[in-house]
Tab-separated table of C-alpha atoms in Angstrom:
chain	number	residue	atom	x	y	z
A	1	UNK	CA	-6.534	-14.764	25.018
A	2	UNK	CA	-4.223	-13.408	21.992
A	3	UNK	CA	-4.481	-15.449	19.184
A	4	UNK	CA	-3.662	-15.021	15.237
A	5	UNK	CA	-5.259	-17.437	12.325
A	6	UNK	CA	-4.608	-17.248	9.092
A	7	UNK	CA	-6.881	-20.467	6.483
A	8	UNK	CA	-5.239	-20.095	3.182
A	9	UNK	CA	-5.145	-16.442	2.812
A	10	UNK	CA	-3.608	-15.139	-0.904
A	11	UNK	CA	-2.866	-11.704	-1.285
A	12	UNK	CA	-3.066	-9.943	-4.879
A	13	UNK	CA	-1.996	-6.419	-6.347
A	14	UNK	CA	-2.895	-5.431	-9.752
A	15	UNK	CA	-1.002	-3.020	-12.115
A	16	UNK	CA	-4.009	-1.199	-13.973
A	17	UNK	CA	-1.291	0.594	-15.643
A	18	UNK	CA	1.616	-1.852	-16.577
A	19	UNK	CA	3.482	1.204	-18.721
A	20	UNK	CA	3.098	3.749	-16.060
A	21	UNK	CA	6.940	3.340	-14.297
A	22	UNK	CA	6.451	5.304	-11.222
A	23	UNK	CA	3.647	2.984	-10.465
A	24	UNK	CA	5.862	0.081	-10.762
A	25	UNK	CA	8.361	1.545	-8.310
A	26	UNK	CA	5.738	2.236	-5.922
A	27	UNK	CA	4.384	-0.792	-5.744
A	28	UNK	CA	7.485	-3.279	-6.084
A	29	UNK	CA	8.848	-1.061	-3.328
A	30	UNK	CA	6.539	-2.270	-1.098
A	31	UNK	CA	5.653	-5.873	-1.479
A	32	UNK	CA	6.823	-8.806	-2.375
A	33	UNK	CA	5.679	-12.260	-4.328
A	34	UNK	CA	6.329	-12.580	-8.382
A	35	UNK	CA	4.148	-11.235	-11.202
A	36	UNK	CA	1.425	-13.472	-12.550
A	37	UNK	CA	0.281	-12.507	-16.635
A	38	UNK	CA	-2.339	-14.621	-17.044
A	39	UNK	CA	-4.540	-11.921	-16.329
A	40	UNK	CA	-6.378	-9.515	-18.317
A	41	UNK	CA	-4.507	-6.864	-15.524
A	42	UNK	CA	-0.947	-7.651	-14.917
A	43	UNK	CA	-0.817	-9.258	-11.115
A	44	UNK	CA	1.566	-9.356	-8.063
A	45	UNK	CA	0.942	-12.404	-6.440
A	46	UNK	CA	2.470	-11.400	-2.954
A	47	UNK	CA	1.034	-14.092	-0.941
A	48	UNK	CA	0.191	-17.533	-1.769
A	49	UNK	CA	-2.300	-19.836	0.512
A	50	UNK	CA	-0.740	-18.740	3.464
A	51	UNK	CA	-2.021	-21.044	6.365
A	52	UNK	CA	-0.687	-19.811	9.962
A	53	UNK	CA	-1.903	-20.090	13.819
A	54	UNK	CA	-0.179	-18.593	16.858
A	55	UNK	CA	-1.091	-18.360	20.004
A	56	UNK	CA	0.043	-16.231	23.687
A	57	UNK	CA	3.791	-17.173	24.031
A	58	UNK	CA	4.711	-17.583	20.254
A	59	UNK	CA	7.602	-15.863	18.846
A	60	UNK	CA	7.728	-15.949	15.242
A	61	UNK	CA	10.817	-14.798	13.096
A	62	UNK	CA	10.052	-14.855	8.861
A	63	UNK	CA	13.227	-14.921	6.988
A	64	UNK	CA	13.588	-14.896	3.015
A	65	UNK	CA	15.311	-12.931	0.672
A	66	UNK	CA	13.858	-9.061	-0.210
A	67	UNK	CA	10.471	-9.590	-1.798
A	68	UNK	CA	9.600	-13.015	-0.767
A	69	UNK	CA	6.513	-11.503	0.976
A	70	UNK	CA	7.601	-10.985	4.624
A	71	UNK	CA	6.494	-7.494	5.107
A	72	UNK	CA	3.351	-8.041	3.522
A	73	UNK	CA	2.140	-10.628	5.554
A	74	UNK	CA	2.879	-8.548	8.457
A	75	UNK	CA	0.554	-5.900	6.750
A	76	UNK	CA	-1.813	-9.097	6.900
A	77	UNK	CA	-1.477	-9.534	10.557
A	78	UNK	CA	-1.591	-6.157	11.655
A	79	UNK	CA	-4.984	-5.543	9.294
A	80	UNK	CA	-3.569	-2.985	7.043
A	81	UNK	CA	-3.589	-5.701	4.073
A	82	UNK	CA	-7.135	-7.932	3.311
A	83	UNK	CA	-6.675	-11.158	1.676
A	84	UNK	CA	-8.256	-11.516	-1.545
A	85	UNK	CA	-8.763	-15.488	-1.057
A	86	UNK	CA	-8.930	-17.067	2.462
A	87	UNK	CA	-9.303	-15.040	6.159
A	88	UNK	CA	-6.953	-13.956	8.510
A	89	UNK	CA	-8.577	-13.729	12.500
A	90	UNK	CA	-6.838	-11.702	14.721
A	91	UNK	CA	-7.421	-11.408	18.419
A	92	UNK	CA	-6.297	-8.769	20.179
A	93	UNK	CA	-4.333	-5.409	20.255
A	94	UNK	CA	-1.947	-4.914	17.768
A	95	UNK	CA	0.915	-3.436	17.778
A	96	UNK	CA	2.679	-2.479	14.371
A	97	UNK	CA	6.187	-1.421	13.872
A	98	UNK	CA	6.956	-1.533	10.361
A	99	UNK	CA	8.811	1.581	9.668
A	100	UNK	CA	10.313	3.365	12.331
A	101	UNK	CA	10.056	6.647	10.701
A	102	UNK	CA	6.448	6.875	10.144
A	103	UNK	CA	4.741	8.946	12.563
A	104	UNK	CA	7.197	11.518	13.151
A	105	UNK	CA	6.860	15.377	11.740
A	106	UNK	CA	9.878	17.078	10.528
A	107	UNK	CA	8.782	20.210	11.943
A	108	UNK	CA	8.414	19.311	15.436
A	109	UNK	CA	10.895	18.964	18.317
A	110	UNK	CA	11.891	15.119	19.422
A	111	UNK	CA	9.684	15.351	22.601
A	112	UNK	CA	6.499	16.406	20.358
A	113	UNK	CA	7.398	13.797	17.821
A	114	UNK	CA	7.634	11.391	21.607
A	115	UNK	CA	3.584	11.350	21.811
A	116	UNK	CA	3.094	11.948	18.308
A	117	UNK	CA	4.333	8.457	17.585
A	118	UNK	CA	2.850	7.290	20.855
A	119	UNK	CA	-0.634	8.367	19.948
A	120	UNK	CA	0.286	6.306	16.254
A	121	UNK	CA	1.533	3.320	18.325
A	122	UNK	CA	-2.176	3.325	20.272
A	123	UNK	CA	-0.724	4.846	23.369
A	124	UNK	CA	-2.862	7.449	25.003
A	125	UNK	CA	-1.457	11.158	25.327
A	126	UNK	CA	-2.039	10.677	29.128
A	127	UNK	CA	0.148	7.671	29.215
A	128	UNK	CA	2.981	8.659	27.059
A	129	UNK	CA	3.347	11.750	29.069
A	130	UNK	CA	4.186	9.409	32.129
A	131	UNK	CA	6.738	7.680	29.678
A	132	UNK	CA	8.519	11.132	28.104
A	133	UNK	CA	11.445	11.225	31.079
A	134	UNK	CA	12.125	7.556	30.575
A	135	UNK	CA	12.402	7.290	26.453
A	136	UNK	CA	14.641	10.622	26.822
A	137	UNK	CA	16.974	9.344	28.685
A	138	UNK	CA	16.946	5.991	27.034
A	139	UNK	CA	17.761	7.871	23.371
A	140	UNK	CA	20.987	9.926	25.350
A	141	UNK	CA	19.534	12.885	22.683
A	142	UNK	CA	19.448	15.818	25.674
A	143	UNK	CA	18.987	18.923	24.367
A	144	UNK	CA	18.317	18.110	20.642
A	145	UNK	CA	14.558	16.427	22.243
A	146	UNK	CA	14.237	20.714	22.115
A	147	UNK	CA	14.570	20.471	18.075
A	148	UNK	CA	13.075	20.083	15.280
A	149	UNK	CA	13.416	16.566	13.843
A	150	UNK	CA	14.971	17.658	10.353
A	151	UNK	CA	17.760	18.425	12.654
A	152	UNK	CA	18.610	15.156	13.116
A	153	UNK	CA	20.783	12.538	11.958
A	154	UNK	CA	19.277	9.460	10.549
A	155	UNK	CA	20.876	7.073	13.749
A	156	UNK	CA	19.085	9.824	15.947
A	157	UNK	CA	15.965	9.722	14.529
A	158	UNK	CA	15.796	5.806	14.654
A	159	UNK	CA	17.282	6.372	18.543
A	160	UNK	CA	14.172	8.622	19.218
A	161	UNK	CA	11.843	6.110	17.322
A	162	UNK	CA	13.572	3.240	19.110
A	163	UNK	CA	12.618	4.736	22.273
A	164	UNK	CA	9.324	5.402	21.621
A	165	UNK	CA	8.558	2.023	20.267
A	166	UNK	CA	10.404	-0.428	23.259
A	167	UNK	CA	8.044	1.726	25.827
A	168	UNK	CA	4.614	0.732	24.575
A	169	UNK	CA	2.864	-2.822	25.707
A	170	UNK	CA	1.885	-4.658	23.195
A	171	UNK	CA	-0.343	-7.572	23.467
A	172	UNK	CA	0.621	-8.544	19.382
A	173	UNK	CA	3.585	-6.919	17.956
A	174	UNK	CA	4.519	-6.924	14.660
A	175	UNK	CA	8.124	-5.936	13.761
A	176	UNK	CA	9.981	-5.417	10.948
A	177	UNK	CA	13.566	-4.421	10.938
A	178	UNK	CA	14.749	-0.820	10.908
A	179	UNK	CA	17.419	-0.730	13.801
A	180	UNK	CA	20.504	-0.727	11.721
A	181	UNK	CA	21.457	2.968	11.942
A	182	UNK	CA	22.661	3.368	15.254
A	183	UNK	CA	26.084	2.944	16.854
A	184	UNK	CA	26.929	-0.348	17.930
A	185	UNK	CA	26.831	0.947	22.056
A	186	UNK	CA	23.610	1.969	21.759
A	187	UNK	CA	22.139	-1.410	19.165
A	188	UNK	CA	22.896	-3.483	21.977
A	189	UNK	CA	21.604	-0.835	24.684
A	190	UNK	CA	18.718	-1.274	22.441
A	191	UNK	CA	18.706	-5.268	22.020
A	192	UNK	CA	17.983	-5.593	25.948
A	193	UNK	CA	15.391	-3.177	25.458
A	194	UNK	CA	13.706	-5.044	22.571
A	195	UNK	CA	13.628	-8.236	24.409
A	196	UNK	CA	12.019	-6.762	27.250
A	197	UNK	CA	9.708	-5.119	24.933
A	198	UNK	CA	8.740	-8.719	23.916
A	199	UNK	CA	8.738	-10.389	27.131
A	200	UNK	CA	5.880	-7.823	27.578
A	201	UNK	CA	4.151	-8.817	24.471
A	202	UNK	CA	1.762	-11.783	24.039
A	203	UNK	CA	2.618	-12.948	20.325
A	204	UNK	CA	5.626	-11.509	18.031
A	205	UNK	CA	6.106	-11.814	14.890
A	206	UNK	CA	9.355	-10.272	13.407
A	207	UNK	CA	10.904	-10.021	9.871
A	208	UNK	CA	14.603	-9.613	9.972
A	209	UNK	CA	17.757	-10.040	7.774
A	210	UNK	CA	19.430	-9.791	11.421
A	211	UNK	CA	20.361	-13.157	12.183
A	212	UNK	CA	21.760	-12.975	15.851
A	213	UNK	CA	18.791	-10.565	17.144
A	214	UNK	CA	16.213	-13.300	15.318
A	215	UNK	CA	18.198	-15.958	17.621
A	216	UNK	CA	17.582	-13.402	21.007
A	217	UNK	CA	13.648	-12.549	20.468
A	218	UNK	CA	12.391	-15.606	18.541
A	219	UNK	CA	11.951	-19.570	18.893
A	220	UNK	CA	10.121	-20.878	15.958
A	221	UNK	CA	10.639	-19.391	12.117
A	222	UNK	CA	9.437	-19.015	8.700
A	223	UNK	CA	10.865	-19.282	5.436
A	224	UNK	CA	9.164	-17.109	3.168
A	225	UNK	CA	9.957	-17.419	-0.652
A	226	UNK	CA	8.076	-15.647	-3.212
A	227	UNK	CA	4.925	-15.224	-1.410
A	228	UNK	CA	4.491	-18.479	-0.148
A	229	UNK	CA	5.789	-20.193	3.576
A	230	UNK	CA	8.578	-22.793	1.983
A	231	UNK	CA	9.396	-24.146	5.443
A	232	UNK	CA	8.087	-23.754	9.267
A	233	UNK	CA	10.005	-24.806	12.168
A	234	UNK	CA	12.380	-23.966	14.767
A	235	UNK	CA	14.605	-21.564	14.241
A	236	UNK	CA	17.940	-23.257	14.222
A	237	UNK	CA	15.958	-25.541	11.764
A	238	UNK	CA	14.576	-23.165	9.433
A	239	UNK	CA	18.004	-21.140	9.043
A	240	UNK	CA	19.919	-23.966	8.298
A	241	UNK	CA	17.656	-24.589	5.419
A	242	UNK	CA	17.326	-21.119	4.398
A	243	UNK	CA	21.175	-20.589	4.274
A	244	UNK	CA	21.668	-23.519	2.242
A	245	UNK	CA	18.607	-22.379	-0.006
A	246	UNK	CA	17.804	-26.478	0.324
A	247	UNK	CA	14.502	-28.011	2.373
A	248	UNK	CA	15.456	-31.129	4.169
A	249	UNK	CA	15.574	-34.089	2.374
A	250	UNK	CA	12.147	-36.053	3.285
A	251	UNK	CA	13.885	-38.544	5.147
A	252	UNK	CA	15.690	-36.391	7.260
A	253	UNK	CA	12.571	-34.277	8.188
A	254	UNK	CA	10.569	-36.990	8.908
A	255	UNK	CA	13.474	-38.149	11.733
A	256	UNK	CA	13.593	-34.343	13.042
A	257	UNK	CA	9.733	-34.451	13.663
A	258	UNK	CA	9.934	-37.832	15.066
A	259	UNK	CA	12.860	-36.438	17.296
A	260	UNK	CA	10.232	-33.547	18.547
């Protein structure tokens, strides 16, 4: 049984070299949270006593503005992040699609860059094979599968990435949005492909800005604001507050709970 649980789990990244500007942009380029000086090392807090358990069947949308921490806890889940305080126990295979670029050479022709990302993805050579006729057509790219990838466009590249990633079968994916260089045709060619993607999967967990496609592959959400989870809920629920930028008055969230 698929399962994730995270006890208070706080996630910490120190600047050894607080003048050094390119290591700035490297790191605030890739997490979120808000930087704590009370240390003898300046420290991004990115995640703050996070406390989270899913289980088979969940389907998990995090919202919150850029940097509130939602890509790093999906580093968290998918192992690629330890926290520095608390645990996070996950059970079973992951599958991690943060950016849909990684795992594709420049050099290399679309259906070479097909098991390339594959083998990335956790997919055996053997299996993507069986799965090369089916992402081709799915992308529409024909003869440019024949090219190198620095031939491409940036909507064909996430097309061939796309296809790749809504073949695999997942027991826990983790997603994070990248979709939003295609055509509008082929986004919701795409969509129906996602959300079979994640009727296949046990758990999801996806962080989006995309407010409709949250509504089609998730039920439950979480807020996220500067590393720590400011609300939990469904997801009419937590958008409503998130929109507003306002939790629920006490009153009113006792009487929703009640309600459930």
């Amino acid at each position: 049984m698929v399962s994730i649980i995270v006890r208070d789990a706080s996630v910490d990244f120190p600047i050894f070299d607080a003048k050094s500007r390119s290591l700035k942009k490297i790191v605030f380029g890739k997490v979120g949270g808000k930087i704590e000086t009370d240390h003898r090392v300046p420290v991004i807090a990115a995640l703050r006593d996070i406390t989270l358990s899913l289980k088979e069947g969940d389907r998990v949308g995090l919202v919150g503005h850029n940097g509130a921490g939602k890509s790093t806890l999906l580093r968290v889940l998918a192992g690629i992040y330890e926290p520095n305080r608390g645990t996070a126990a996950v059970r079973g295979r992951v599958a991690p699609v943060f950016d849909l670029g990684v795992g594709l050479d420049q050099e290399m022709t679309g259906l070479e860059n097909i098991l390339i990302r594959g083998l990335y993805l956790g997919v055996s050579r053997k299996q993507m094979e069986k799965r090369v006729d089916d992402i081709a057509d799915f992308t529409e790219l024909g003869d440019f599968l024949h090219m190198p990838l620095r031939t491409y466009s940036t909507g064909m590249r996430v097309r061939l990435a796309l296809g790749v990633v809504t073949s695999i079968d997942p027991e826990i994916l983790i997603l994070d949005e990248g979709i939003g260089a295609v055509d509008a045709a082929f986004l919701a060619k795409a969509k129906q492909r996602l959300i079979e993607l994640v009727k296949r999967s046990g758990i999801l967990v996806f962080a989006s800005h995309h407010d409709e496609l949250l509504m089609e592959l998730c039920t439950s959400a979480v807020w996220m604001d500067e590393g720590r989870m400011k609300m939990t809920g469904s997801l009419q629920d937590v958008f409503t507050a998130y929109r507003s930028g306002k939790l629920p008055e006490p009153a009113a969230a006792e009487e929703l709970e009640r309600v459930r």
